[in-house]
Amino acid sequence: MDILVTGGLGYIGSHFVIQALSSGFNVTVIDNLSNSSISIKNSIDSITKKSFAFANIDLRNKDMLFDVFRSSKFDLVVHFAGLKAVSDSCQRPLDYYENNVIGSWNLLQVMNCLNVKKIIFSSSATVYGMSQVNPLTEEYPKAPFNPYGQTKSCIEDMIADLCRSDREWSAVSLRYFNPIGAHPSGKIGENPEGVPNNLMPYIIKVAAGEFRTLQVFGSDYATPDGTGIRDFIHVLDLVDGHIKALKFLDKYKGYEVFNLGTGQGHSVLDIVKTFERVNHVKIPLMFKPRRIGDMAASWANPLKAEIILKWKAIRSLDEMVKDSWQWQKAQMDRASLCV
């Protein structure tokens, strides 16, 4: 099977590319490198010992998209590309609509024109909005309340409408909860520029001494310890879900949505304490007011994916924090060799 992967050098995309290559799929990656680096391609090559085609392309450039699709006959697209920070989306909503929605619209148009009618979309649990029910099933009404979640919901709707309008289309939207962790090789992981928007990159940068304290946004939520609760899932479990979805789409026509999560919620302080215990590193904390767009608690009911995709998250929270720190330490080691 020949696969086009958008955003394939990003955090989740790069881990997927490794798994896809290791599973025998032929992979082409496009990425505009806005939140990634060409060095990630070298790391993937090193891990897999397999080559793959790469093109530096922005999804907003439809002409370049057409060129890529005409250069190879793709069976399926796995769509990761897009801006992804909730708080950032509240500050820059138009950038998120332009990058995520218009970029996806271009992608779907090109796919439709050139008869590539299978797609796996990287969606998000933020489409559920300020949910009052946990765990969340796929039937829970969508009600996104921040621009990032709105863009994910809009793209889901575009894909669902395509599948309803044309029976040749088949698609899966995978609603991620909170991926953390890294490849155990220490060669790839999440490495945002500046102050991280997500919890685990922030923790490991504090542990590495890049920041003095971990800012915890919100200590007055209606949760056992006052901090937000999320469903944290190892990125390798997440990409395993994509491989299962690939095999599912090989014989499926229509549109399906699946939650990808562990089904368990952990608070911010749970994650910090687990990180400290497993890695023997102290994380100083500074409590700050809640961020715009954050909610108190959210975790998945992943039963649908377990039944239909035959997928289940198997890696523990200990493994997640261990692999995250291993990734950070490997970066520090590589940096010291360059001095």
Tab-separated table of C-alpha atoms in Angstrom:
chain	number	residue	atom	x	y	z
A	1	MET	CA	0.000	0.000	0.000
A	2	ASP	CA	1.297	3.467	-0.966
A	3	ILE	CA	0.572	6.115	1.671
A	4	LEU	CA	0.886	9.886	1.628
A	5	VAL	CA	1.474	11.305	5.115
A	6	THR	CA	0.883	15.012	5.715
A	7	GLY	CA	2.804	16.492	8.632
A	8	GLY	CA	4.905	13.356	8.677
A	9	LEU	CA	7.908	14.977	10.368
A	10	GLY	CA	5.891	16.300	13.294
A	11	TYR	CA	5.628	14.668	16.703
A	12	ILE	CA	2.881	12.138	16.020
A	13	GLY	CA	3.453	11.949	12.279
A	14	SER	CA	7.109	10.945	12.624
A	15	HIS	CA	6.256	8.132	15.029
A	16	PHE	CA	3.585	6.943	12.602
A	17	VAL	CA	6.022	6.985	9.674
A	18	ILE	CA	8.406	4.750	11.623
A	19	GLN	CA	5.633	2.275	12.364
A	20	ALA	CA	4.282	2.378	8.800
A	21	LEU	CA	7.709	1.746	7.263
A	22	SER	CA	8.349	-1.045	9.753
A	23	SER	CA	4.985	-2.574	8.804
A	24	GLY	CA	5.915	-2.702	5.118
A	25	PHE	CA	3.993	0.284	3.758
A	26	ASN	CA	5.463	2.565	1.093
A	27	VAL	CA	5.482	6.099	2.497
A	28	THR	CA	5.722	9.594	1.045
A	29	VAL	CA	5.836	12.502	3.504
A	30	ILE	CA	4.917	16.130	2.957
A	31	ASP	CA	5.564	18.732	5.656
A	32	ASN	CA	6.128	22.493	5.619
A	33	LEU	CA	8.574	22.203	8.558
A	34	SER	CA	6.765	24.931	10.513
A	35	ASN	CA	6.782	22.783	13.646
A	36	SER	CA	9.369	20.176	12.712
A	37	SER	CA	12.823	19.789	11.233
A	38	ILE	CA	14.394	17.980	8.300
A	39	SER	CA	16.682	16.323	10.863
A	40	ILE	CA	13.678	14.209	11.876
A	41	LYS	CA	13.837	12.526	8.471
A	42	ASN	CA	17.426	11.529	9.196
A	43	SER	CA	16.351	10.121	12.565
A	44	ILE	CA	13.568	8.082	10.944
A	45	ASP	CA	16.043	6.769	8.358
A	46	SER	CA	18.412	5.794	11.175
A	47	ILE	CA	15.730	3.977	13.161
A	48	THR	CA	14.038	2.113	10.304
A	49	LYS	CA	16.965	1.651	7.892
A	50	LYS	CA	14.386	2.338	5.184
A	51	SER	CA	14.043	5.268	2.822
A	52	PHE	CA	10.978	7.333	2.026
A	53	ALA	CA	10.196	10.253	-0.260
A	54	PHE	CA	9.861	13.722	1.250
A	55	ALA	CA	8.656	17.064	-0.101
A	56	ASN	CA	8.586	20.432	1.682
A	57	ILE	CA	5.012	21.460	0.899
A	58	ASP	CA	2.394	23.609	2.576
A	59	LEU	CA	-1.169	22.333	2.173
A	60	ARG	CA	-2.271	25.849	1.315
A	61	ASN	CA	-0.320	25.526	-1.962
A	62	LYS	CA	-2.730	23.518	-4.095
A	63	ASP	CA	-0.500	23.499	-7.191
A	64	MET	CA	2.309	21.788	-5.295
A	65	LEU	CA	-0.191	19.326	-3.846
A	66	PHE	CA	-1.326	18.383	-7.340
A	67	ASP	CA	2.308	17.825	-8.351
A	68	VAL	CA	2.884	15.403	-5.461
A	69	PHE	CA	-0.277	13.431	-6.142
A	70	ARG	CA	0.531	13.200	-9.848
A	71	SER	CA	4.047	11.982	-9.087
A	72	SER	CA	2.808	8.769	-7.459
A	73	LYS	CA	-0.348	6.683	-7.199
A	74	PHE	CA	-1.393	6.837	-3.558
A	75	ASP	CA	-3.867	4.399	-2.073
A	76	LEU	CA	-4.541	6.397	1.071
A	77	VAL	CA	-3.700	9.638	2.888
A	78	VAL	CA	-2.933	9.946	6.597
A	79	HIS	CA	-3.515	13.586	7.501
A	80	PHE	CA	-1.575	14.924	10.522
A	81	ALA	CA	-0.627	18.404	9.284
A	82	GLY	CA	-1.965	21.410	11.152
A	83	LEU	CA	-1.507	23.849	14.009
A	84	LYS	CA	-2.394	22.206	17.298
A	85	ALA	CA	-2.221	24.337	20.463
A	86	VAL	CA	-5.496	25.177	22.220
A	87	SER	CA	-4.279	28.316	23.994
A	88	ASP	CA	-2.427	29.540	20.905
A	89	SER	CA	-5.568	29.095	18.812
A	90	CYS	CA	-7.431	31.452	21.135
A	91	GLN	CA	-4.802	34.113	20.411
A	92	ARG	CA	-4.469	33.436	16.662
A	93	PRO	CA	-7.814	32.027	15.486
A	94	LEU	CA	-7.511	33.128	11.855
A	95	ASP	CA	-4.132	31.401	11.512
A	96	TYR	CA	-5.730	28.171	12.705
A	97	TYR	CA	-8.644	28.411	10.295
A	98	GLU	CA	-6.308	29.188	7.414
A	99	ASN	CA	-3.781	26.456	8.144
A	100	ASN	CA	-6.085	23.710	9.343
A	101	VAL	CA	-9.370	24.208	7.496
A	102	ILE	CA	-8.229	25.732	4.209
A	103	GLY	CA	-5.237	23.390	4.066
A	104	SER	CA	-7.486	20.368	4.600
A	105	TRP	CA	-10.006	21.673	2.062
A	106	ASN	CA	-7.217	21.889	-0.529
A	107	LEU	CA	-6.065	18.377	0.324
A	108	LEU	CA	-9.552	16.902	-0.014
A	109	GLN	CA	-10.135	18.733	-3.300
A	110	VAL	CA	-6.930	17.373	-4.801
A	111	MET	CA	-7.688	13.870	-3.533
A	112	ASN	CA	-11.188	14.020	-4.988
A	113	CYS	CA	-9.968	15.297	-8.364
A	114	LEU	CA	-7.342	12.571	-8.661
A	115	ASN	CA	-9.505	9.754	-7.306
A	116	VAL	CA	-7.624	9.103	-4.064
A	117	LYS	CA	-10.600	8.490	-1.805
A	118	LYS	CA	-9.308	7.037	1.443
A	119	ILE	CA	-8.161	9.177	4.366
A	120	ILE	CA	-7.319	8.852	8.048
A	121	PHE	CA	-7.699	12.174	9.807
A	122	SER	CA	-5.837	13.220	12.940
A	123	SER	CA	-8.689	14.698	14.967
A	124	SER	CA	-8.930	15.584	18.642
A	125	ALA	CA	-11.017	15.104	21.758
A	126	THR	CA	-11.342	18.895	21.845
A	127	VAL	CA	-14.296	18.478	19.463
A	128	TYR	CA	-16.348	17.389	22.499
A	129	GLY	CA	-15.948	20.793	24.124
A	130	MET	CA	-16.731	21.391	27.789
A	131	SER	CA	-18.029	17.895	28.374
A	132	GLN	CA	-19.875	17.191	31.594
A	133	VAL	CA	-19.706	13.426	31.075
A	134	ASN	CA	-16.699	11.112	31.450
A	135	PRO	CA	-15.647	8.811	29.945
A	136	LEU	CA	-16.551	10.218	26.543
A	137	THR	CA	-17.974	8.036	23.789
A	138	GLU	CA	-18.030	8.912	20.101
A	139	GLU	CA	-21.785	9.539	20.359
A	140	TYR	CA	-21.305	12.480	22.725
A	141	PRO	CA	-22.410	15.652	20.863
A	142	LYS	CA	-19.660	17.783	19.411
A	143	ALA	CA	-19.461	21.250	20.961
A	144	PRO	CA	-15.931	22.646	20.533
A	145	PHE	CA	-15.360	25.872	22.406
A	146	ASN	CA	-11.932	26.972	21.159
A	147	PRO	CA	-10.701	27.682	17.618
A	148	TYR	CA	-8.442	24.619	17.535
A	149	GLY	CA	-11.349	22.313	18.369
A	150	GLN	CA	-13.565	24.174	15.905
A	151	THR	CA	-11.097	23.520	13.089
A	152	LYS	CA	-10.926	19.815	13.907
A	153	SER	CA	-14.715	19.570	14.003
A	154	CYS	CA	-15.030	21.416	10.695
A	155	ILE	CA	-12.557	19.085	8.980
A	156	GLU	CA	-14.388	16.047	10.360
A	157	ASP	CA	-17.614	17.435	8.893
A	158	MET	CA	-16.042	18.007	5.470
A	159	ILE	CA	-14.774	14.432	5.379
A	160	ALA	CA	-18.087	12.994	6.587
A	161	ASP	CA	-19.973	14.987	3.930
A	162	LEU	CA	-17.648	13.662	1.223
A	163	CYS	CA	-18.274	10.091	2.334
A	164	ARG	CA	-22.037	10.653	2.322
A	165	SER	CA	-21.965	12.247	-1.123
A	166	ASP	CA	-19.750	9.636	-2.790
A	167	ARG	CA	-19.839	5.970	-1.855
A	168	GLU	CA	-16.313	5.514	-3.193
A	169	TRP	CA	-14.960	7.560	-0.295
A	170	SER	CA	-13.911	5.865	2.928
A	171	ALA	CA	-12.505	7.660	5.934
A	172	VAL	CA	-11.724	7.441	9.618
A	173	SER	CA	-11.345	10.312	12.062
A	174	LEU	CA	-9.255	9.391	15.090
A	175	ARG	CA	-10.022	11.574	18.081
A	176	TYR	CA	-6.818	11.761	20.106
A	177	PHE	CA	-6.845	12.459	23.776
A	178	ASN	CA	-3.402	13.473	25.144
A	179	PRO	CA	-0.402	11.811	23.490
A	180	ILE	CA	2.887	11.888	25.386
A	181	GLY	CA	6.016	9.732	25.401
A	182	ALA	CA	8.622	9.233	22.708
A	183	HIS	CA	10.319	6.546	20.661
A	184	PRO	CA	12.442	4.394	23.007
A	185	SER	CA	15.503	4.965	20.800
A	186	GLY	CA	15.606	8.554	22.068
A	187	LYS	CA	15.965	9.752	18.475
A	188	ILE	CA	12.547	11.353	18.025
A	189	GLY	CA	10.027	12.938	20.358
A	190	GLU	CA	8.076	16.120	20.961
A	191	ASN	CA	10.308	19.193	20.780
A	192	PRO	CA	8.337	22.442	20.423
A	193	GLU	CA	10.117	25.771	20.090
A	194	GLY	CA	9.905	28.253	22.947
A	195	VAL	CA	7.687	27.677	25.967
A	196	PRO	CA	5.750	24.443	25.376
A	197	ASN	CA	1.955	24.494	25.247
A	198	ASN	CA	1.679	20.832	26.248
A	199	LEU	CA	2.426	19.366	29.653
A	200	MET	CA	5.070	16.708	29.020
A	201	PRO	CA	7.444	18.816	26.880
A	202	TYR	CA	7.220	21.460	29.587
A	203	ILE	CA	8.055	18.942	32.325
A	204	ILE	CA	11.099	17.558	30.546
A	205	LYS	CA	12.450	21.028	29.775
A	206	VAL	CA	12.149	21.940	33.458
A	207	ALA	CA	13.896	18.679	34.338
A	208	ALA	CA	16.656	19.579	31.870
A	209	GLY	CA	17.111	23.015	33.424
A	210	GLU	CA	15.793	25.010	30.458
A	211	PHE	CA	13.051	26.467	32.666
A	212	ARG	CA	13.199	27.005	36.421
A	213	THR	CA	9.642	25.919	37.246
A	214	LEU	CA	6.699	24.113	35.701
A	215	GLN	CA	3.768	26.488	35.435
A	216	VAL	CA	0.593	24.618	36.373
A	217	PHE	CA	-2.410	26.419	34.916
A	218	GLY	CA	-5.306	25.978	37.303
A	219	SER	CA	-5.293	24.585	40.831
A	220	ASP	CA	-8.959	25.170	41.638
A	221	TYR	CA	-10.727	22.743	39.317
A	222	ALA	CA	-13.376	20.442	40.778
A	223	THR	CA	-10.957	17.500	40.727
A	224	PRO	CA	-9.377	15.541	43.605
A	225	ASP	CA	-6.175	17.630	43.648
A	226	GLY	CA	-7.506	20.774	41.947
A	227	THR	CA	-5.529	20.318	38.719
A	228	GLY	CA	-6.882	19.345	35.327
A	229	ILE	CA	-7.410	15.685	34.464
A	230	ARG	CA	-6.660	14.249	31.026
A	231	ASP	CA	-6.378	10.892	29.312
A	232	PHE	CA	-2.655	10.556	28.578
A	233	ILE	CA	-1.723	7.966	25.952
A	234	HIS	CA	1.698	6.835	24.768
A	235	VAL	CA	2.396	8.099	21.254
A	236	LEU	CA	3.373	4.566	20.201
A	237	ASP	CA	-0.041	3.258	21.248
A	238	LEU	CA	-1.576	6.114	19.287
A	239	VAL	CA	0.248	5.251	16.074
A	240	ASP	CA	-0.610	1.579	16.548
A	241	GLY	CA	-4.215	2.760	16.336
A	242	HIS	CA	-3.455	4.328	12.956
A	243	ILE	CA	-1.994	1.087	11.644
A	244	LYS	CA	-5.158	-0.709	12.738
A	245	ALA	CA	-7.226	1.988	11.005
A	246	LEU	CA	-5.217	1.511	7.789
A	247	LYS	CA	-6.083	-2.162	7.742
A	248	PHE	CA	-9.721	-1.390	8.574
A	249	LEU	CA	-10.060	1.079	5.671
A	250	ASP	CA	-8.613	-1.438	3.240
A	251	LYS	CA	-11.992	-3.208	3.229
A	252	TYR	CA	-14.380	-0.501	4.454
A	253	LYS	CA	-16.531	2.059	2.643
A	254	GLY	CA	-18.058	4.938	4.555
A	255	TYR	CA	-17.081	7.087	7.512
A	256	GLU	CA	-16.236	6.176	11.097
A	257	VAL	CA	-14.984	8.021	14.165
A	258	PHE	CA	-12.914	6.419	16.928
A	259	ASN	CA	-11.612	7.664	20.260
A	260	LEU	CA	-7.963	6.835	20.900
A	261	GLY	CA	-7.263	6.980	24.612
A	262	THR	CA	-6.555	4.712	27.554
A	263	GLY	CA	-9.899	5.180	29.269
A	264	GLN	CA	-8.183	6.490	32.402
A	265	GLY	CA	-7.768	10.063	33.602
A	266	HIS	CA	-4.662	11.418	35.333
A	267	SER	CA	-4.218	14.882	36.807
A	268	VAL	CA	-1.347	17.251	36.135
A	269	LEU	CA	0.029	16.500	39.596
A	270	ASP	CA	-0.299	12.749	38.934
A	271	ILE	CA	1.939	13.161	35.896
A	272	VAL	CA	4.473	15.286	37.771
A	273	LYS	CA	4.686	12.856	40.691
A	274	THR	CA	5.018	9.866	38.360
A	275	PHE	CA	7.773	11.622	36.413
A	276	GLU	CA	9.653	12.422	39.620
A	277	ARG	CA	9.321	8.860	40.942
A	278	VAL	CA	10.304	7.069	37.728
A	279	ASN	CA	13.112	9.384	36.637
A	280	HIS	CA	14.406	10.550	40.044
A	281	VAL	CA	14.190	14.211	39.033
A	282	LYS	CA	12.484	16.949	41.053
A	283	ILE	CA	10.106	19.281	39.193
A	284	PRO	CA	9.575	22.682	40.916
A	285	LEU	CA	6.021	23.968	40.458
A	286	MET	CA	4.436	27.400	40.116
A	287	PHE	CA	0.644	27.549	40.133
A	288	LYS	CA	-0.953	30.020	37.741
A	289	PRO	CA	-4.549	30.952	36.815
A	290	ARG	CA	-6.451	28.740	34.413
A	291	ARG	CA	-5.755	29.206	30.714
A	292	ILE	CA	-8.476	30.295	28.326
A	293	GLY	CA	-10.007	27.261	26.640
A	294	ASP	CA	-8.955	24.597	29.152
A	295	MET	CA	-11.473	22.307	30.859
A	296	ALA	CA	-11.426	20.486	34.197
A	297	ALA	CA	-11.457	16.862	33.084
A	298	SER	CA	-11.653	14.716	29.975
A	299	TRP	CA	-10.985	11.060	29.318
A	300	ALA	CA	-12.021	8.530	26.711
A	301	ASN	CA	-14.215	5.528	26.394
A	302	PRO	CA	-12.112	3.622	23.826
A	303	LEU	CA	-14.408	0.582	23.592
A	304	LYS	CA	-15.446	1.216	19.971
A	305	ALA	CA	-11.818	1.113	18.791
A	306	GLU	CA	-11.190	-1.981	20.894
A	307	ILE	CA	-14.121	-3.816	19.286
A	308	ILE	CA	-13.944	-2.654	15.661
A	309	LEU	CA	-10.245	-1.873	15.146
A	310	LYS	CA	-9.032	-4.578	17.553
A	311	TRP	CA	-6.856	-1.913	19.173
A	312	LYS	CA	-6.085	-1.141	22.791
A	313	ALA	CA	-3.558	1.104	24.534
A	314	ILE	CA	-1.099	-1.120	26.388
A	315	ARG	CA	1.727	1.139	27.598
A	316	SER	CA	1.741	2.391	31.185
A	317	LEU	CA	2.099	5.915	32.538
A	318	ASP	CA	5.518	4.898	33.866
A	319	GLU	CA	6.604	4.029	30.306
A	320	MET	CA	5.284	7.344	29.004
A	321	VAL	CA	7.293	9.474	31.430
A	322	LYS	CA	10.374	7.251	31.139
A	323	ASP	CA	10.477	7.474	27.334
A	324	SER	CA	9.837	11.230	27.426
A	325	TRP	CA	12.824	11.798	29.713
A	326	GLN	CA	14.976	9.409	27.682
A	327	TRP	CA	14.239	11.543	24.613
A	328	GLN	CA	15.209	14.745	26.421
A	329	LYS	CA	18.427	13.249	27.795
A	330	ALA	CA	19.389	12.000	24.340
A	331	GLN	CA	18.938	15.521	22.969
A	332	MET	CA	21.147	16.895	25.725
A	333	ASP	CA	23.810	14.293	24.974
A	334	ARG	CA	23.762	15.145	21.265
A	335	ALA	CA	24.000	18.859	22.032
A	336	SER	CA	27.023	18.319	24.290
A	337	LEU	CA	28.847	16.523	21.471
A	338	CYS	CA	28.406	19.576	19.247
A	339	VAL	CA	29.999	21.986	21.735
